[in-house]
Coordinates of C-alpha atoms in Angstrom, one line a residue:
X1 CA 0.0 0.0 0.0
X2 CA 2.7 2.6 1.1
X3 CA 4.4 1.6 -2.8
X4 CA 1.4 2.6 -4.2
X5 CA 1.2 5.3 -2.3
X6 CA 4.4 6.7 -3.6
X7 CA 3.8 5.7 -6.8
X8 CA 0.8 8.0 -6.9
X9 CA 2.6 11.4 -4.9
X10 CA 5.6 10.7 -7.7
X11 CA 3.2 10.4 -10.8
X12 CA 1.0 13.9 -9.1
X13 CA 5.0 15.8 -9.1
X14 CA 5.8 14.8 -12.4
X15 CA 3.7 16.7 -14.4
X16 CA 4.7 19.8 -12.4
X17 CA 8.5 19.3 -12.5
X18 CA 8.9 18.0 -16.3
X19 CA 7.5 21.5 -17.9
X20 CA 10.0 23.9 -15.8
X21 CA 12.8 21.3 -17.2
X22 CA 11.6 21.2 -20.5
X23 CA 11.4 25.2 -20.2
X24 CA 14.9 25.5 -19.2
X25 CA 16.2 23.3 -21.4
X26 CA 14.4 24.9 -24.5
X27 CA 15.7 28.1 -23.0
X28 CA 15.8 30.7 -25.1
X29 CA 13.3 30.2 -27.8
X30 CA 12.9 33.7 -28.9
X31 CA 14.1 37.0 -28.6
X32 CA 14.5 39.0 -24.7
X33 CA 13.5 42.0 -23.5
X34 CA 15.9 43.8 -21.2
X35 CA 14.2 46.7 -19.7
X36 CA 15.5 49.1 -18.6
X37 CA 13.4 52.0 -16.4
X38 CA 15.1 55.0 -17.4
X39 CA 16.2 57.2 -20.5
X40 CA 18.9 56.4 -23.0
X41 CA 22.4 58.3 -21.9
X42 CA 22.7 57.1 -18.3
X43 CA 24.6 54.6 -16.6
X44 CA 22.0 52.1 -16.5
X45 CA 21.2 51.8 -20.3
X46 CA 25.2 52.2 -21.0
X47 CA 25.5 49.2 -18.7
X48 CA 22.8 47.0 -20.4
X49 CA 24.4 47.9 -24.1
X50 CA 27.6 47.4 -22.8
X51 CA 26.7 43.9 -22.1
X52 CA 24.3 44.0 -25.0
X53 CA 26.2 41.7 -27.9
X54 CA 27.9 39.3 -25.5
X55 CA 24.7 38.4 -24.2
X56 CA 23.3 37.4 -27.4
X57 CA 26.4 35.6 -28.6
X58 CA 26.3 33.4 -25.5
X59 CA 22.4 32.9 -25.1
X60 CA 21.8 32.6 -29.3
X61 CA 19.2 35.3 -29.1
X62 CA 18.4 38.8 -29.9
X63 CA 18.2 41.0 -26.8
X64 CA 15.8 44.4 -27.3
X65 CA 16.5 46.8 -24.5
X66 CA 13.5 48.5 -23.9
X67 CA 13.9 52.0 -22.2
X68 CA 10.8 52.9 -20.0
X69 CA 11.8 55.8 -18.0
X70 CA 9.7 57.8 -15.2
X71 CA 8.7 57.5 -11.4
X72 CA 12.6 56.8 -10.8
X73 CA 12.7 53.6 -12.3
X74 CA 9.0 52.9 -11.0
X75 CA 6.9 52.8 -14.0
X76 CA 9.2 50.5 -16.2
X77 CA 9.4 48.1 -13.1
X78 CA 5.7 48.3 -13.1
X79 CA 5.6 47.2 -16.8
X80 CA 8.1 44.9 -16.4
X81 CA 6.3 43.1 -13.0
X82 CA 3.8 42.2 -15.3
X83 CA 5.7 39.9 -17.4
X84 CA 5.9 36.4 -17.4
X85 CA 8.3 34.2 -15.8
X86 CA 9.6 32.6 -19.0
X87 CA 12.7 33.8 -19.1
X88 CA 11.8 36.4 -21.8
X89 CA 12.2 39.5 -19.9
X90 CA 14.6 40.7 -17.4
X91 CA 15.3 43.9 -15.5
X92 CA 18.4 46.3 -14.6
X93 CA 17.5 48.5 -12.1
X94 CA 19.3 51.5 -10.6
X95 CA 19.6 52.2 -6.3
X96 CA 16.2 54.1 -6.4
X97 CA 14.9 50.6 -6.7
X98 CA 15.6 50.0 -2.9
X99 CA 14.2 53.1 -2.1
X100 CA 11.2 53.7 -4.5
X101 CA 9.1 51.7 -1.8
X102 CA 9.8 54.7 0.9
X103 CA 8.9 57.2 -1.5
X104 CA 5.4 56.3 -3.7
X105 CA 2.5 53.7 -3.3
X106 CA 4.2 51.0 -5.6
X107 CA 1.9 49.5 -8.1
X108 CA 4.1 45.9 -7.5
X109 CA 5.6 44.5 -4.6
X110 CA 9.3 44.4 -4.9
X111 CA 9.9 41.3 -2.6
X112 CA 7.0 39.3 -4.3
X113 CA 6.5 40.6 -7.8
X114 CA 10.8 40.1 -8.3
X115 CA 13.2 37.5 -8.2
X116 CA 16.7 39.2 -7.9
X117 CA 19.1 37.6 -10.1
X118 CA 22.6 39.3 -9.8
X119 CA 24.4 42.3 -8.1
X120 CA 26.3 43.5 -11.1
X121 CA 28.5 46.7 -9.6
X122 CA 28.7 49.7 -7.1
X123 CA 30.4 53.0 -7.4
X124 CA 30.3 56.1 -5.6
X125 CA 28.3 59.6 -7.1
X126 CA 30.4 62.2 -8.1
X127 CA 29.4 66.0 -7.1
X128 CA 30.5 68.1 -10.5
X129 CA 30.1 72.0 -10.9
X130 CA 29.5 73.8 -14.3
X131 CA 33.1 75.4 -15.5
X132 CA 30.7 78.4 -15.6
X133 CA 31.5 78.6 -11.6
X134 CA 34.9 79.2 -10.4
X135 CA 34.1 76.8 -7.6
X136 CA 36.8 74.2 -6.7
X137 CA 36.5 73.1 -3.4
X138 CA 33.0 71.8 -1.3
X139 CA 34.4 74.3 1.0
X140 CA 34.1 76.9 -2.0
X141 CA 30.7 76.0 -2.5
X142 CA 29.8 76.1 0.8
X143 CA 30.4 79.4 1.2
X144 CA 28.7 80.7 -1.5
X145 CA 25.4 78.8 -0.8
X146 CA 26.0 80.3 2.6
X147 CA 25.2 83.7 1.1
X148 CA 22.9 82.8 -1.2
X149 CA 20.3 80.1 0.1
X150 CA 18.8 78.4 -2.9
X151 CA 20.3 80.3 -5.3
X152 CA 22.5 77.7 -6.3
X153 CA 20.9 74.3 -8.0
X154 CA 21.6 70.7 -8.6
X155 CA 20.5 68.0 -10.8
X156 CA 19.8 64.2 -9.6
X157 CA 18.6 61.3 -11.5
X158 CA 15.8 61.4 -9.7
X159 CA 13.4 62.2 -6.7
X160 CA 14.8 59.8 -3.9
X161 CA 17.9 58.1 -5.6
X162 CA 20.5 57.8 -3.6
X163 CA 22.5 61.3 -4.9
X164 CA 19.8 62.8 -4.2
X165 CA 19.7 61.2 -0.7
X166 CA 23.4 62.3 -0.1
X167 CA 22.8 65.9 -0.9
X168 CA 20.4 66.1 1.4
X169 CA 22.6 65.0 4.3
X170 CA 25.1 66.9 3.1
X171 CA 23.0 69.8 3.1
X172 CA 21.9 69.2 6.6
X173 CA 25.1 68.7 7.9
X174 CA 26.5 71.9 6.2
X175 CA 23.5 74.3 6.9
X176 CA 23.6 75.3 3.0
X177 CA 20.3 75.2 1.1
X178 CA 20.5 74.0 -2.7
X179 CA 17.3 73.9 -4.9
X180 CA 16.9 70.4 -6.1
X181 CA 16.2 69.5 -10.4
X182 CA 15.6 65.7 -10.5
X183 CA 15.3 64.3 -13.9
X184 CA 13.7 61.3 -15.0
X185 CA 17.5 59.7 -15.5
X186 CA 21.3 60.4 -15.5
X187 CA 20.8 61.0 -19.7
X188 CA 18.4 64.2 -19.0
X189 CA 20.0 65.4 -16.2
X190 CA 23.7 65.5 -18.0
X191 CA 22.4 67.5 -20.8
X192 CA 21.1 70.3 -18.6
X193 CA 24.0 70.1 -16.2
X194 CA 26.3 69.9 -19.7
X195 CA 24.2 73.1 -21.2
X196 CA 24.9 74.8 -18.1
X197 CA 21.3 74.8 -17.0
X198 CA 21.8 73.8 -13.8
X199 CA 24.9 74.7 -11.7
X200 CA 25.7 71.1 -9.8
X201 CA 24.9 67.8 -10.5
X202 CA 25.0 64.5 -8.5
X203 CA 25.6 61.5 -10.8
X204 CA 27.5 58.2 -10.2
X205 CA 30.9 58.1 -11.2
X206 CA 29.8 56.0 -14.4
X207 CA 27.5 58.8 -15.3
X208 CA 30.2 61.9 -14.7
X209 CA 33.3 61.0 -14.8
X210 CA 33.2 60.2 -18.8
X211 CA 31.9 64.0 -19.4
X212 CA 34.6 65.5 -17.3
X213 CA 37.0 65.8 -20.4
X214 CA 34.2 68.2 -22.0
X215 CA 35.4 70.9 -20.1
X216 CA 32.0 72.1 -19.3
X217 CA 32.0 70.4 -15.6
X218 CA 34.5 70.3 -12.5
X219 CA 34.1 67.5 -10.3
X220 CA 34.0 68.8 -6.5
X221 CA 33.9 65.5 -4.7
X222 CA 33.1 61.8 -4.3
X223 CA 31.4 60.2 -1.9
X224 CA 32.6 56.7 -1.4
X225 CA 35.4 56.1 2.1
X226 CA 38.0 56.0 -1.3
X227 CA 39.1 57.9 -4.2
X228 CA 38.7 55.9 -6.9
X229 CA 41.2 55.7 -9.6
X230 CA 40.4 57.7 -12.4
X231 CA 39.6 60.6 -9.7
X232 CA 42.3 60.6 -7.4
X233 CA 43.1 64.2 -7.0
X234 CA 39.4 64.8 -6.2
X235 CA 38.7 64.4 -2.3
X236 CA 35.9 62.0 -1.0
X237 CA 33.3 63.9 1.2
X238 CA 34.4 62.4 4.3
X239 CA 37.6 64.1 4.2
X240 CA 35.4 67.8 4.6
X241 CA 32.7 66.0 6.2
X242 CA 33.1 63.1 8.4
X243 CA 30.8 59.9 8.6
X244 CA 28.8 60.7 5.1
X245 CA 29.1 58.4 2.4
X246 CA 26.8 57.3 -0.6
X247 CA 26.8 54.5 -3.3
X248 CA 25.0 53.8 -6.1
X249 CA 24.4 50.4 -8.1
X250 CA 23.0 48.1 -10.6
X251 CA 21.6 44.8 -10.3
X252 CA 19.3 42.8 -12.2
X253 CA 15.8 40.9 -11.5
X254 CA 13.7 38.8 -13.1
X255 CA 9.7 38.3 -12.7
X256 CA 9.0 36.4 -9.8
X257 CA 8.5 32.5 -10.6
X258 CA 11.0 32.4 -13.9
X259 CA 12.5 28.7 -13.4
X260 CA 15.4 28.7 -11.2
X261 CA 18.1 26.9 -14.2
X262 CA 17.2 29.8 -16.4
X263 CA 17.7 32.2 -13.3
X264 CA 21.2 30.5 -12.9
X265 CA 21.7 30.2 -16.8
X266 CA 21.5 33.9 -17.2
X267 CA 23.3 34.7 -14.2
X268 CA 26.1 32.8 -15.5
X269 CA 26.3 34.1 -19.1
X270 CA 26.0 37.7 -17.8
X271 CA 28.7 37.0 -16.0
X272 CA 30.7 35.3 -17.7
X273 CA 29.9 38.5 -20.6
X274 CA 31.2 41.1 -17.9
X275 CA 34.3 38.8 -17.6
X276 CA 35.1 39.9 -21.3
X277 CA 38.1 42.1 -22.0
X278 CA 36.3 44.4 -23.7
X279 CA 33.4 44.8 -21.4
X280 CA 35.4 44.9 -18.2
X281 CA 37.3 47.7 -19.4
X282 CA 34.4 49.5 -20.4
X283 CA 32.8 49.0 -17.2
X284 CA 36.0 49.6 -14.8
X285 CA 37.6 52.4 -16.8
X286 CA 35.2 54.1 -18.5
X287 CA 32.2 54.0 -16.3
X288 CA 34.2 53.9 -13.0
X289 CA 32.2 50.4 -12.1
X290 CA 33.2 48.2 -9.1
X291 CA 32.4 44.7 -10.6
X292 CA 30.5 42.4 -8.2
X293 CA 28.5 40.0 -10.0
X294 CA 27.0 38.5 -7.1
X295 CA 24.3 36.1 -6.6
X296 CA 20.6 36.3 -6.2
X297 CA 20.6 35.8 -2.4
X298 CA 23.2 38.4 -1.9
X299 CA 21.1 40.8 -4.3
X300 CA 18.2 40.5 -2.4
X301 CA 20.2 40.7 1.4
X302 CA 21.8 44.2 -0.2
X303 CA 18.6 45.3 -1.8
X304 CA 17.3 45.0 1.8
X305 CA 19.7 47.1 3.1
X306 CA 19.8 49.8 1.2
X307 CA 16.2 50.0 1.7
X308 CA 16.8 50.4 5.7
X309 CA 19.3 52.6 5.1
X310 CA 17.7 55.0 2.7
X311 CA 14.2 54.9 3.8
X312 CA 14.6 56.6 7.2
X313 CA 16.1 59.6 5.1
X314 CA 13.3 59.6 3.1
X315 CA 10.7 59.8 6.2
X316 CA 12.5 62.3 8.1
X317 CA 13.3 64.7 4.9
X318 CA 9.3 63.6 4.3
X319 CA 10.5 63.1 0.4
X320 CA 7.9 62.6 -2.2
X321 CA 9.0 60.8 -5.3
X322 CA 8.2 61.4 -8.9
X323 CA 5.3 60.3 -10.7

């Protein structure tokens, strides 16, 4: 009786096991959507075309990125929460994605609607002034916000990223008052800081630091406990102003219930694409990236914490995000 038994629970788990392997095995069948929640020009879409022709080389199919800017990432995650779990679409999401729950009544639920899949790299923002300013030092620009509160303005990336975040500590701590621009992503807001519309902008490292040979912006400083690299004759914050640091990153989801072996496939060929030569000097050099490339549970243990960081800033400073 207890064979039968057996016999029956295996034949009832079969049917629901077989299709997921089949799935992943058949894996991909068509083209994928990467989507991407903000504007072309940014670090987040340079990231996902970056890894772009690798991916398809590797996976045998064509990847569309699909930019879907507004609400800080928000309404394309929307969209994208939506999908099916087949392995067809994926996500690269910028740090307003921890955060974006502290700021706006989501229309998905980050911890059920998304599966993280990979932590793909940090850096620090980068505070740059228009050359139109003779302003070279935070102390510099202290001073003159000091005499003029809100005359002076910045741009973000958005309403509750994590630059934005910063400034407002730094603010605080400081006792200057900036007017805030946020954008809809780093592509918007570098063409108004670019066209001098705006005299600061906060922007990751990958975002700034390639526009610094335009000679139309002066970086002031960086926010991580190092100097990175490519920057380092410009001072990190904490060297003005002591504990205050900020990071931004990248990381990539999937819709929650996509097979794990074609979670783990994709993982692996992604990073095994930012292992490339080309790629990871794009990344490293150009864009100022820290490389990571970490798993799903370590995704969604640092998604967590950045929320808990973040979000108290958000309630105190009583932040509203962009819609």
């Amino acid at each position: 009786m207890e064979l039968s038994r057996r016999s029956l629970l295996g034949a009832a788990v079969l049917p629901l096991v077989a299709p997921v392997r089949t799935q992943a095995q058949t894996w991909p069948s068509g083209p994928i959507r990467f989507i991407v929640p903000f504007p072309p020009g940014g670090s987040t879409d340079a990231l996902a075309r970056v890894v772009q022709s690798g991916l398809q080389q590797r996976l045998g199919a064509n990847i569309i990125i699909e930019n879907r800017p507004g609400a800080s990432g928000a309404a394309g995650t929307a969209v994208f929460a939506k999908s099916l779990p087949d392995g067809n679409t994926w996500l690269l999401v910028f740090d307003t994605h921890s955060v974006n729950p502290y700021l706006m009544n989501l229309q998905y639920d980050t911890e059920k609607d998304l599966d993280p899949v990979m932590l793909v790299a940090t850096a620090p923002y980068l505070l740059a002034v228009s050359t139109k300013h003779d302003f070279k030092t935070l102390a510099e620009v202290v001073t003159a916000a000091k005499a003029k509160p809100d005359g002076l303005s910045y741009a973000s990336v958005g309403s509750g990223s994590i630059g934005h975040l910063f400034m407002v500590l730094l603010q605080k701590k400081t006792g200057v008052k900036l007017t805030h621009v946020p954008y809809r992503g780093g592509g918007p807001a570098m063409n108004d800081a670019l066209g001098g519309h705006v005299d600061f902008i906060i922007g990751s490292v990958a975002l700034v630091t390639p526009q610094l040979g335009s000679g139309k912006l002066r970086p002031i400083v960086q926010t991580g406990e190092k100097r990175v690299p490519a920057l380092t004759d410009v001072p990190t914050v904490t060297e003005s102003v002591p504990d205050l640091t900020a990071y931004t990153w990248w990381g990539v989801f999937a819709p929650a219930g996509t097979p794990k072996p074609i979670v783990e496939r994709f993982n692996k060929e992604l990073a095994e694409t930012i292992k490339e030569e080309r790629v990871t000097k794009a990344l490293t050099e150009s864009q100022q990236m820290t490389l990571v490339m970490a798993g799903p549970e370590e995704l969604r243990k640092f998604n967590t914490a950045q929320g808990k960081l973040w979000g108290p800033v958000v309630k105190e400073n009583d932040i509203k995000g962009e819609m």
